[in-house]
Amino acid sequence: MNMLIQGGRVIDPANQIDQVTDLYIVDGKVAALGSAPEGVEAGQTIDATGQVVCPGFIDLSAHAREPGPSQKGSIKTEAAAAVAGGVTTMITPPTTSPVVDTSAVAELIRDRCEEAGKMRILPMGALTKGLEGEQLAPMAALASSGCIAFSNSRLPIANSLILMRCLEYAATHDLLVVFQAQDESLARGGCMHDDSTCTRLGLNGIPESAETIEVARCLLLTEQTGVRAHFGQLSCERSVRMIHEARERGLPVTADVAIHNLLLTDECVTGFNNDFHVLPPLRSQLDRAGLIQGVLSGTIQAICSDHQPHERAAKEAPFADTEPGMIGLETLLPLSLLLVEQNILELPQLVEKLTSAPAEIMRLEGGKLSPGSAADITIFDPAMAWELTPESCHSRGKNTPFMNYPLKGRVTHTLFNGELVYQLEGGNA
């Protein structure tokens, strides 16, 4: 069905567009901005007056939990959460059960996503078989089955020679490697940032060096092998500086950060709220400032949700014994808008971090509203006040400290390939 999105503020950083105008969709693709294409009549109109119309968000790290423990989530439930948050493409880590180290698992994820029919889920493949850090995974075959990048997640590849062989293989086939940098021996047994708050609470800490040592090793091997490399979910100011210096030396490395690491610090753990138990941990005020500076300077190109749903039981234990991670798909927009409210970013800059920048990192066609591109579109009201509640939350996981928290900015419509896949109850259509 042809569609008209009428009177919204269209923000498309890839094409440097920021203006109030109409947007026409024909046969699932963006047809035109402004005037209707000749001979086109809209079968459906969405009134976007007072709202922002932009490319659908691309989330570089969100766990769907399928295949795996169904009590935590499924592709169906987490896809519903994604489109409610304006996310039309999400990249899932290989830490499913079984691990994404065979074509069968990669194809299963893509098939289940197609069945859900709401959005695009692109799996990352394992860098080593079983994520055990011992043998190379069949990366070329996994790429043929739809894996968009390769990672060992936070699981160790202790042997640097094996890691180098992985990177050499990936470089040969021009595959993107994603590092979620963590030295396993330094992080083992820790549950929060290693600093004065950690000491006062009597919890075991994870030092900054658990991340920075691994960032340094990965940068050196990246430079040696020439692989395309991306650093996901950074948490430390020194990591940002090292990546900045590497980029100044000409290394084509990129990076992202989870929105909660941009907003929160280790001091939030003071109340032992288990929803603040995340990996990488919430770091210091200095680290948070360094991450923000990284976003402003362009060293960090993208912002992601690092969505990790858990069942209630996984979070009902003493802080150190709970499973790390919080949900984030449905709060990605309102939490990101806090960066605009705090005058850290302009709204078009924020939209770029959620759309065209992650598309460029992953070499995706999306993240823009060029005529002829797929009509993956998010419409949101930047001023709408609301609260996420357990009843309204689409994710199977309810684990977030932002549950029942006053939020500002809400997605009202999400379109995928020109089809309306989410509409806020009561939204204009």
Short mmCIF file of C-alpha atoms in Angstrom, two decimals:
data_model
loop_
_atom_site.label_atom_id
_atom_site.label_comp_id
_atom_site.label_asym_id
_atom_site.label_seq_id
_atom_site.Cartn_x
_atom_site.Cartn_y
_atom_site.Cartn_z
CA MET A 1 0.00 0.00 0.00
CA ASN A 2 1.28 3.46 -0.83
CA MET A 3 1.61 5.67 2.22
CA LEU A 4 2.01 9.35 3.11
CA ILE A 5 3.72 10.43 6.33
CA GLN A 6 2.48 13.96 6.61
CA GLY A 7 3.93 17.06 8.23
CA GLY A 8 6.68 15.56 10.36
CA ARG A 9 10.18 16.87 11.04
CA VAL A 10 12.19 14.61 8.74
CA ILE A 11 15.72 14.03 10.01
CA ASP A 12 17.99 12.02 7.71
CA PRO A 13 21.64 12.64 8.63
CA ALA A 14 22.94 10.49 5.75
CA ASN A 15 21.41 12.98 3.30
CA GLN A 16 21.80 16.03 5.56
CA ILE A 17 18.04 16.57 5.69
CA ASP A 18 16.33 18.26 8.64
CA GLN A 19 13.08 19.87 7.59
CA VAL A 20 9.32 19.69 8.12
CA THR A 21 7.93 17.98 5.05
CA ASP A 22 5.90 15.04 3.75
CA LEU A 23 7.35 11.64 2.97
CA TYR A 24 5.86 9.26 0.40
CA ILE A 25 6.26 5.48 0.39
CA VAL A 26 5.55 3.37 -2.69
CA ASP A 27 5.89 -0.42 -2.83
CA GLY A 28 7.78 -0.57 0.46
CA LYS A 29 10.40 1.98 -0.56
CA VAL A 30 10.95 5.66 0.06
CA ALA A 31 9.54 7.38 -3.02
CA ALA A 32 9.89 11.11 -2.39
CA LEU A 33 10.11 13.93 0.10
CA GLY A 34 7.91 17.02 -0.28
CA SER A 35 5.63 16.69 -3.29
CA ALA A 36 3.89 13.47 -4.25
CA PRO A 37 5.46 11.54 -7.14
CA GLU A 38 3.46 11.83 -10.32
CA GLY A 39 0.49 9.50 -10.41
CA VAL A 40 0.89 8.35 -6.81
CA GLU A 41 -2.05 8.44 -4.42
CA ALA A 42 -1.55 7.48 -0.80
CA GLY A 43 -3.73 4.65 0.41
CA GLN A 44 -2.86 5.44 4.01
CA THR A 45 -1.80 8.64 5.73
CA ILE A 46 0.01 9.05 9.04
CA ASP A 47 -0.24 12.49 10.61
CA ALA A 48 3.25 13.14 12.00
CA THR A 49 2.66 16.76 12.94
CA GLY A 50 4.89 17.70 15.87
CA GLN A 51 6.85 14.47 15.57
CA VAL A 52 10.21 13.38 14.20
CA VAL A 53 10.40 11.10 11.16
CA CYS A 54 13.75 9.36 10.70
CA PRO A 55 15.31 6.13 9.44
CA GLY A 56 14.60 3.06 11.56
CA PHE A 57 17.13 2.61 14.35
CA ILE A 58 19.95 0.10 13.86
CA ASP A 59 21.03 -1.49 17.16
CA LEU A 60 24.55 -2.94 17.10
CA SER A 61 24.06 -5.19 20.14
CA ALA A 62 20.77 -6.71 21.29
CA HIS A 63 20.23 -10.26 22.52
CA ALA A 64 17.10 -12.06 21.34
CA ARG A 65 17.93 -15.21 23.39
CA GLU A 66 16.84 -17.59 20.60
CA PRO A 67 18.00 -20.27 20.21
CA GLY A 68 18.49 -20.53 23.94
CA PRO A 69 16.65 -20.20 27.24
CA SER A 70 13.08 -19.36 26.29
CA GLN A 71 12.29 -17.97 29.74
CA LYS A 72 14.55 -15.01 28.92
CA GLY A 73 13.12 -14.13 25.53
CA SER A 74 12.50 -15.22 21.97
CA ILE A 75 12.89 -13.69 18.55
CA LYS A 76 9.15 -13.04 18.52
CA THR A 77 9.04 -11.23 21.89
CA GLU A 78 12.25 -9.29 21.45
CA ALA A 79 11.34 -8.27 17.90
CA ALA A 80 8.10 -6.86 19.34
CA ALA A 81 10.17 -4.93 21.90
CA ALA A 82 12.49 -3.72 19.16
CA VAL A 83 9.82 -2.20 16.94
CA ALA A 84 8.12 -0.65 19.98
CA GLY A 85 11.46 1.08 20.50
CA GLY A 86 11.83 2.14 16.87
CA VAL A 87 14.51 -0.46 16.07
CA THR A 88 14.11 -2.00 12.61
CA THR A 89 17.48 -3.76 12.43
CA MET A 90 19.31 -5.36 15.30
CA ILE A 91 22.61 -7.21 15.42
CA THR A 92 22.63 -10.21 17.76
CA PRO A 93 25.80 -11.58 19.40
CA PRO A 94 26.78 -15.22 18.78
CA THR A 95 26.22 -16.22 22.44
CA THR A 96 23.06 -18.19 21.74
CA SER A 97 22.60 -21.82 22.77
CA PRO A 98 23.82 -23.46 20.62
CA VAL A 99 26.42 -20.87 19.66
CA VAL A 100 26.27 -19.33 16.17
CA ASP A 101 29.18 -21.35 14.83
CA THR A 102 27.32 -23.36 12.20
CA SER A 103 25.31 -22.30 9.19
CA ALA A 104 22.30 -24.16 10.61
CA VAL A 105 22.10 -21.87 13.67
CA ALA A 106 22.59 -18.71 11.61
CA GLU A 107 19.87 -19.77 9.19
CA LEU A 108 17.54 -20.69 12.07
CA ILE A 109 17.81 -17.17 13.45
CA ARG A 110 17.12 -15.61 10.08
CA ASP A 111 14.19 -17.98 9.42
CA ARG A 112 12.58 -17.26 12.81
CA CYS A 113 13.04 -13.54 12.20
CA GLU A 114 11.36 -13.83 8.82
CA GLU A 115 8.47 -15.69 10.46
CA ALA A 116 8.09 -12.87 13.00
CA GLY A 117 7.99 -10.51 10.02
CA LYS A 118 8.45 -7.31 11.97
CA MET A 119 12.06 -6.36 11.51
CA ARG A 120 15.55 -7.47 10.48
CA ILE A 121 17.76 -9.52 12.80
CA LEU A 122 21.32 -10.01 11.61
CA PRO A 123 23.40 -12.50 13.59
CA MET A 124 27.06 -12.18 14.41
CA GLY A 125 28.95 -15.44 13.93
CA ALA A 126 31.39 -16.93 16.39
CA LEU A 127 35.06 -16.12 15.89
CA THR A 128 36.07 -19.52 17.34
CA LYS A 129 34.18 -22.81 17.51
CA GLY A 130 31.90 -22.89 20.51
CA LEU A 131 33.40 -19.53 21.54
CA GLU A 132 36.02 -21.67 23.26
CA GLY A 133 39.00 -19.73 21.93
CA GLU A 134 40.73 -22.77 20.52
CA GLN A 135 39.79 -23.33 16.86
CA LEU A 136 38.67 -20.97 14.12
CA ALA A 137 34.96 -21.04 13.34
CA PRO A 138 33.99 -21.51 9.67
CA MET A 139 33.64 -17.78 9.12
CA ALA A 140 33.32 -17.81 5.35
CA ALA A 141 30.48 -20.35 5.50
CA LEU A 142 28.80 -18.38 8.28
CA ALA A 143 29.05 -15.21 6.22
CA SER A 144 27.35 -17.02 3.35
CA SER A 145 24.56 -17.94 5.77
CA GLY A 146 23.94 -14.34 6.74
CA CYS A 147 26.37 -13.58 9.56
CA ILE A 148 27.23 -9.92 9.27
CA ALA A 149 30.26 -9.85 11.59
CA PHE A 150 32.27 -12.11 13.86
CA SER A 151 32.98 -11.96 17.57
CA ASN A 152 34.01 -14.07 20.53
CA SER A 153 31.81 -11.84 22.69
CA ARG A 154 33.38 -11.48 26.14
CA LEU A 155 34.69 -15.02 26.13
CA PRO A 156 38.48 -15.25 26.09
CA ILE A 157 40.88 -16.14 23.32
CA ALA A 158 43.81 -16.47 25.66
CA ASN A 159 46.26 -17.59 22.99
CA SER A 160 47.26 -14.51 20.98
CA LEU A 161 48.48 -16.67 18.09
CA ILE A 162 45.00 -18.15 17.70
CA LEU A 163 43.47 -14.66 17.84
CA MET A 164 45.92 -13.46 15.20
CA ARG A 165 45.04 -16.40 12.93
CA CYS A 166 41.34 -15.53 13.33
CA LEU A 167 42.00 -11.92 12.35
CA GLU A 168 44.19 -12.91 9.41
CA TYR A 169 41.43 -15.19 8.11
CA ALA A 170 38.80 -12.48 8.57
CA ALA A 171 41.03 -9.94 6.82
CA THR A 172 41.54 -12.30 3.88
CA HIS A 173 37.78 -12.52 3.40
CA ASP A 174 37.14 -8.84 4.26
CA LEU A 175 34.99 -9.78 7.27
CA LEU A 176 34.27 -7.41 10.16
CA VAL A 177 35.48 -8.53 13.61
CA VAL A 178 33.73 -7.13 16.69
CA PHE A 179 35.70 -7.00 19.94
CA GLN A 180 33.89 -6.86 23.27
CA ALA A 181 37.15 -6.34 25.07
CA GLN A 182 37.60 -8.08 28.39
CA ASP A 183 40.61 -9.85 29.89
CA GLU A 184 38.99 -12.86 31.50
CA SER A 185 41.63 -13.35 34.19
CA LEU A 186 41.30 -9.76 35.41
CA ALA A 187 37.49 -9.71 35.26
CA ARG A 188 36.94 -13.11 36.87
CA GLY A 189 34.91 -12.95 40.07
CA GLY A 190 34.10 -9.27 39.68
CA CYS A 191 30.64 -7.77 39.46
CA MET A 192 31.15 -3.99 39.37
CA HIS A 193 33.72 -1.30 38.68
CA ASP A 194 36.78 -1.65 40.91
CA ASP A 195 36.92 1.63 42.84
CA SER A 196 35.98 3.19 46.19
CA THR A 197 32.25 2.40 45.85
CA CYS A 198 33.07 -1.23 45.21
CA THR A 199 35.33 -1.34 48.28
CA ARG A 200 32.73 0.31 50.49
CA LEU A 201 30.05 -2.16 49.38
CA GLY A 202 32.31 -5.15 49.91
CA LEU A 203 31.87 -6.41 46.33
CA ASN A 204 34.57 -7.78 44.05
CA GLY A 205 35.63 -5.33 41.38
CA ILE A 206 36.48 -5.45 37.70
CA PRO A 207 39.43 -3.11 37.08
CA GLU A 208 39.63 -0.82 34.07
CA SER A 209 42.66 -2.82 32.98
CA ALA A 210 40.36 -5.79 32.31
CA GLU A 211 39.13 -3.79 29.32
CA THR A 212 42.12 -1.63 28.41
CA ILE A 213 44.66 -4.48 28.26
CA GLU A 214 42.42 -6.34 25.83
CA VAL A 215 41.78 -3.19 23.78
CA ALA A 216 45.54 -2.69 23.50
CA ARG A 217 46.14 -6.32 22.40
CA CYS A 218 43.33 -6.21 19.87
CA LEU A 219 44.51 -2.89 18.43
CA LEU A 220 48.04 -4.21 17.97
CA LEU A 221 46.80 -7.33 16.21
CA THR A 222 44.36 -5.30 14.14
CA GLU A 223 47.23 -3.13 12.95
CA GLN A 224 49.34 -6.19 12.16
CA THR A 225 46.64 -8.09 10.26
CA GLY A 226 44.75 -5.22 8.63
CA VAL A 227 41.38 -6.68 9.63
CA ARG A 228 38.27 -4.50 9.73
CA ALA A 229 37.65 -4.09 13.47
CA HIS A 230 34.91 -2.68 15.64
CA PHE A 231 34.97 -2.28 19.43
CA GLY A 232 31.57 -2.84 21.01
CA GLN A 233 30.23 -1.41 24.26
CA LEU A 234 33.26 0.43 25.57
CA SER A 235 33.19 1.48 29.21
CA CYS A 236 36.56 3.12 29.97
CA GLU A 237 37.95 6.56 29.21
CA ARG A 238 41.40 5.10 28.50
CA SER A 239 39.92 2.71 25.93
CA VAL A 240 38.48 5.69 24.08
CA ARG A 241 41.86 7.41 24.11
CA MET A 242 43.62 4.34 22.73
CA ILE A 243 41.10 3.96 19.91
CA HIS A 244 41.32 7.68 19.17
CA GLU A 245 45.11 7.40 18.88
CA ALA A 246 44.77 4.33 16.66
CA ARG A 247 42.39 6.18 14.34
CA GLU A 248 44.83 9.09 14.18
CA ARG A 249 47.48 6.59 13.07
CA GLY A 250 45.15 5.62 10.24
CA LEU A 251 43.63 2.40 11.56
CA PRO A 252 40.04 2.12 10.27
CA VAL A 253 38.64 0.98 13.63
CA THR A 254 35.19 1.96 14.88
CA ALA A 255 33.43 1.78 18.25
CA ASP A 256 30.07 1.95 19.98
CA VAL A 257 28.81 2.43 23.52
CA ALA A 258 25.72 1.23 25.38
CA ILE A 259 23.42 4.09 26.29
CA HIS A 260 23.41 3.14 29.99
CA ASN A 261 27.20 3.50 30.17
CA LEU A 262 26.78 7.05 28.86
CA LEU A 263 24.26 7.95 31.56
CA LEU A 264 25.08 5.95 34.70
CA THR A 265 28.11 5.39 36.94
CA ASP A 266 29.22 2.89 39.58
CA GLU A 267 27.68 5.08 42.26
CA CYS A 268 24.27 3.77 41.12
CA VAL A 269 25.19 0.39 42.63
CA THR A 270 25.14 1.91 46.13
CA GLY A 271 21.59 0.63 46.72
CA PHE A 272 22.44 -2.91 45.59
CA ASN A 273 19.77 -2.73 42.89
CA ASN A 274 20.50 -5.84 40.83
CA ASP A 275 19.30 -4.15 37.65
CA PHE A 276 22.54 -2.13 37.75
CA HIS A 277 24.57 -5.34 37.46
CA VAL A 278 25.81 -5.12 33.86
CA LEU A 279 28.87 -6.07 31.79
CA PRO A 280 30.89 -4.06 31.08
CA PRO A 281 30.20 -2.55 34.50
CA LEU A 282 29.07 0.98 35.10
CA ARG A 283 32.32 2.88 35.51
CA SER A 284 33.46 6.11 37.20
CA GLN A 285 32.44 9.69 36.51
CA LEU A 286 35.78 10.13 34.70
CA ASP A 287 35.05 7.15 32.47
CA ARG A 288 31.55 8.42 31.72
CA ALA A 289 33.01 11.81 30.76
CA GLY A 290 35.55 10.06 28.52
CA LEU A 291 32.82 8.10 26.76
CA ILE A 292 30.81 11.27 26.16
CA GLN A 293 33.91 12.95 24.77
CA GLY A 294 34.40 9.92 22.52
CA VAL A 295 30.87 10.31 21.16
CA LEU A 296 31.41 14.04 20.58
CA SER A 297 34.78 13.60 18.87
CA GLY A 298 33.56 10.80 16.62
CA THR A 299 35.87 8.19 18.15
CA ILE A 300 32.66 6.43 19.18
CA GLN A 301 30.38 6.42 16.15
CA ALA A 302 27.27 4.60 17.40
CA ILE A 303 25.04 4.17 20.46
CA CYS A 304 23.38 0.82 21.14
CA SER A 305 20.99 -0.67 23.67
CA ASP A 306 23.06 -3.75 24.67
CA HIS A 307 19.64 -5.29 25.34
CA GLN A 308 19.92 -8.37 27.58
CA PRO A 309 16.59 -9.75 28.82
CA HIS A 310 16.52 -12.00 31.89
CA GLU A 311 13.79 -13.84 33.71
CA ARG A 312 12.88 -12.64 37.19
CA ALA A 313 14.74 -15.46 38.95
CA ALA A 314 18.03 -14.46 37.29
CA LYS A 315 17.90 -11.15 39.15
CA GLU A 316 16.62 -12.44 42.50
CA ALA A 317 19.81 -13.09 44.45
CA PRO A 318 22.56 -11.10 46.16
CA PHE A 319 24.01 -8.56 43.69
CA ALA A 320 27.16 -10.54 42.83
CA ASP A 321 25.21 -13.74 42.20
CA THR A 322 22.74 -12.29 39.68
CA GLU A 323 23.18 -12.50 35.92
CA PRO A 324 24.50 -9.27 34.36
CA GLY A 325 22.59 -7.21 31.83
CA MET A 326 19.52 -5.01 31.47
CA ILE A 327 16.87 -4.66 28.77
CA GLY A 328 17.15 -1.59 26.59
CA LEU A 329 15.32 -1.80 23.27
CA GLU A 330 12.21 0.05 24.44
CA THR A 331 14.15 2.68 26.40
CA LEU A 332 16.87 3.30 23.79
CA LEU A 333 15.16 6.41 22.42
CA PRO A 334 14.08 8.17 25.63
CA LEU A 335 17.41 7.51 27.34
CA SER A 336 19.31 8.72 24.28
CA LEU A 337 17.18 11.86 24.20
CA LEU A 338 18.59 12.72 27.63
CA LEU A 339 21.85 13.49 25.79
CA VAL A 340 19.95 16.12 23.82
CA GLU A 341 18.19 17.45 26.91
CA GLN A 342 21.59 17.76 28.62
CA ASN A 343 22.93 19.69 25.57
CA ILE A 344 25.53 17.01 24.88
CA LEU A 345 24.24 16.27 21.36
CA GLU A 346 21.95 17.99 18.89
CA LEU A 347 18.97 15.90 17.83
CA PRO A 348 20.30 15.25 14.27
CA GLN A 349 23.62 14.12 15.77
CA LEU A 350 21.78 11.67 18.00
CA VAL A 351 19.74 10.31 15.09
CA GLU A 352 22.99 9.77 13.19
CA LYS A 353 24.40 7.69 16.09
CA LEU A 354 21.28 5.48 15.94
CA THR A 355 20.87 5.17 12.17
CA SER A 356 23.42 6.04 9.49
CA ALA A 357 26.53 5.54 11.63
CA PRO A 358 25.76 1.92 12.64
CA ALA A 359 24.69 1.24 9.04
CA GLU A 360 28.05 2.47 7.81
CA ILE A 361 29.93 0.35 10.37
CA MET A 362 28.08 -2.78 9.24
CA ARG A 363 28.03 -1.78 5.55
CA LEU A 364 24.23 -1.92 5.48
CA GLU A 365 22.03 -0.25 2.90
CA GLY A 366 19.68 1.08 5.59
CA GLY A 367 19.92 4.03 7.94
CA LYS A 368 18.80 6.60 5.36
CA LEU A 369 15.72 7.91 3.59
CA SER A 370 17.08 8.18 0.06
CA PRO A 371 14.52 7.64 -2.70
CA GLY A 372 14.52 3.95 -3.57
CA SER A 373 15.79 2.79 -0.18
CA ALA A 374 13.75 0.41 1.97
CA ALA A 375 11.12 2.29 3.95
CA ASP A 376 12.40 1.35 7.42
CA ILE A 377 11.14 4.36 9.33
CA THR A 378 10.72 5.43 12.95
CA ILE A 379 8.32 8.17 13.99
CA PHE A 380 8.60 9.53 17.51
CA ASP A 381 7.25 12.28 19.69
CA PRO A 382 10.31 13.81 21.41
CA ALA A 383 8.21 15.50 24.07
CA MET A 384 5.83 12.70 25.07
CA ALA A 385 6.08 11.78 28.75
CA TRP A 386 5.52 8.15 29.67
CA GLU A 387 6.65 5.27 31.85
CA LEU A 388 7.65 1.76 30.90
CA THR A 389 5.72 -0.66 33.08
CA PRO A 390 5.90 -4.45 33.39
CA GLU A 391 2.46 -4.60 31.77
CA SER A 392 3.37 -2.41 28.77
CA CYS A 393 6.87 -3.86 28.28
CA HIS A 394 7.01 -6.07 25.17
CA SER A 395 10.29 -7.79 26.07
CA ARG A 396 10.04 -11.01 28.04
CA GLY A 397 12.64 -9.55 30.38
CA LYS A 398 11.58 -6.80 32.76
CA ASN A 399 15.07 -6.19 34.14
CA THR A 400 15.80 -2.49 33.94
CA PRO A 401 16.28 0.21 36.57
CA PHE A 402 14.19 2.43 34.31
CA MET A 403 10.99 0.45 34.93
CA ASN A 404 8.26 2.82 36.23
CA TYR A 405 10.71 5.70 35.71
CA PRO A 406 9.56 9.02 34.16
CA LEU A 407 10.71 8.99 30.53
CA LYS A 408 10.43 11.63 27.80
CA GLY A 409 10.22 10.81 24.10
CA ARG A 410 8.30 7.87 22.69
CA VAL A 411 8.06 5.98 19.44
CA THR A 412 4.55 6.25 17.98
CA HIS A 413 5.00 4.35 14.68
CA THR A 414 7.56 1.96 13.22
CA LEU A 415 7.57 0.92 9.57
CA PHE A 416 9.56 -1.99 8.15
CA ASN A 417 9.82 -2.24 4.37
CA GLY A 418 6.91 0.18 4.18
CA GLU A 419 4.63 -1.90 6.40
CA LEU A 420 3.35 -0.47 9.68
CA VAL A 421 4.69 -2.97 12.23
CA TYR A 422 4.11 -0.91 15.37
CA GLN A 423 1.67 1.82 16.27
CA LEU A 424 1.34 3.26 19.75
CA GLU A 425 -2.17 2.82 21.00
CA GLY A 426 -3.96 6.08 20.32
CA GLY A 427 -1.32 7.22 17.79
CA ASN A 428 -2.40 9.18 14.71
CA ALA A 429 -2.92 7.16 11.54
#
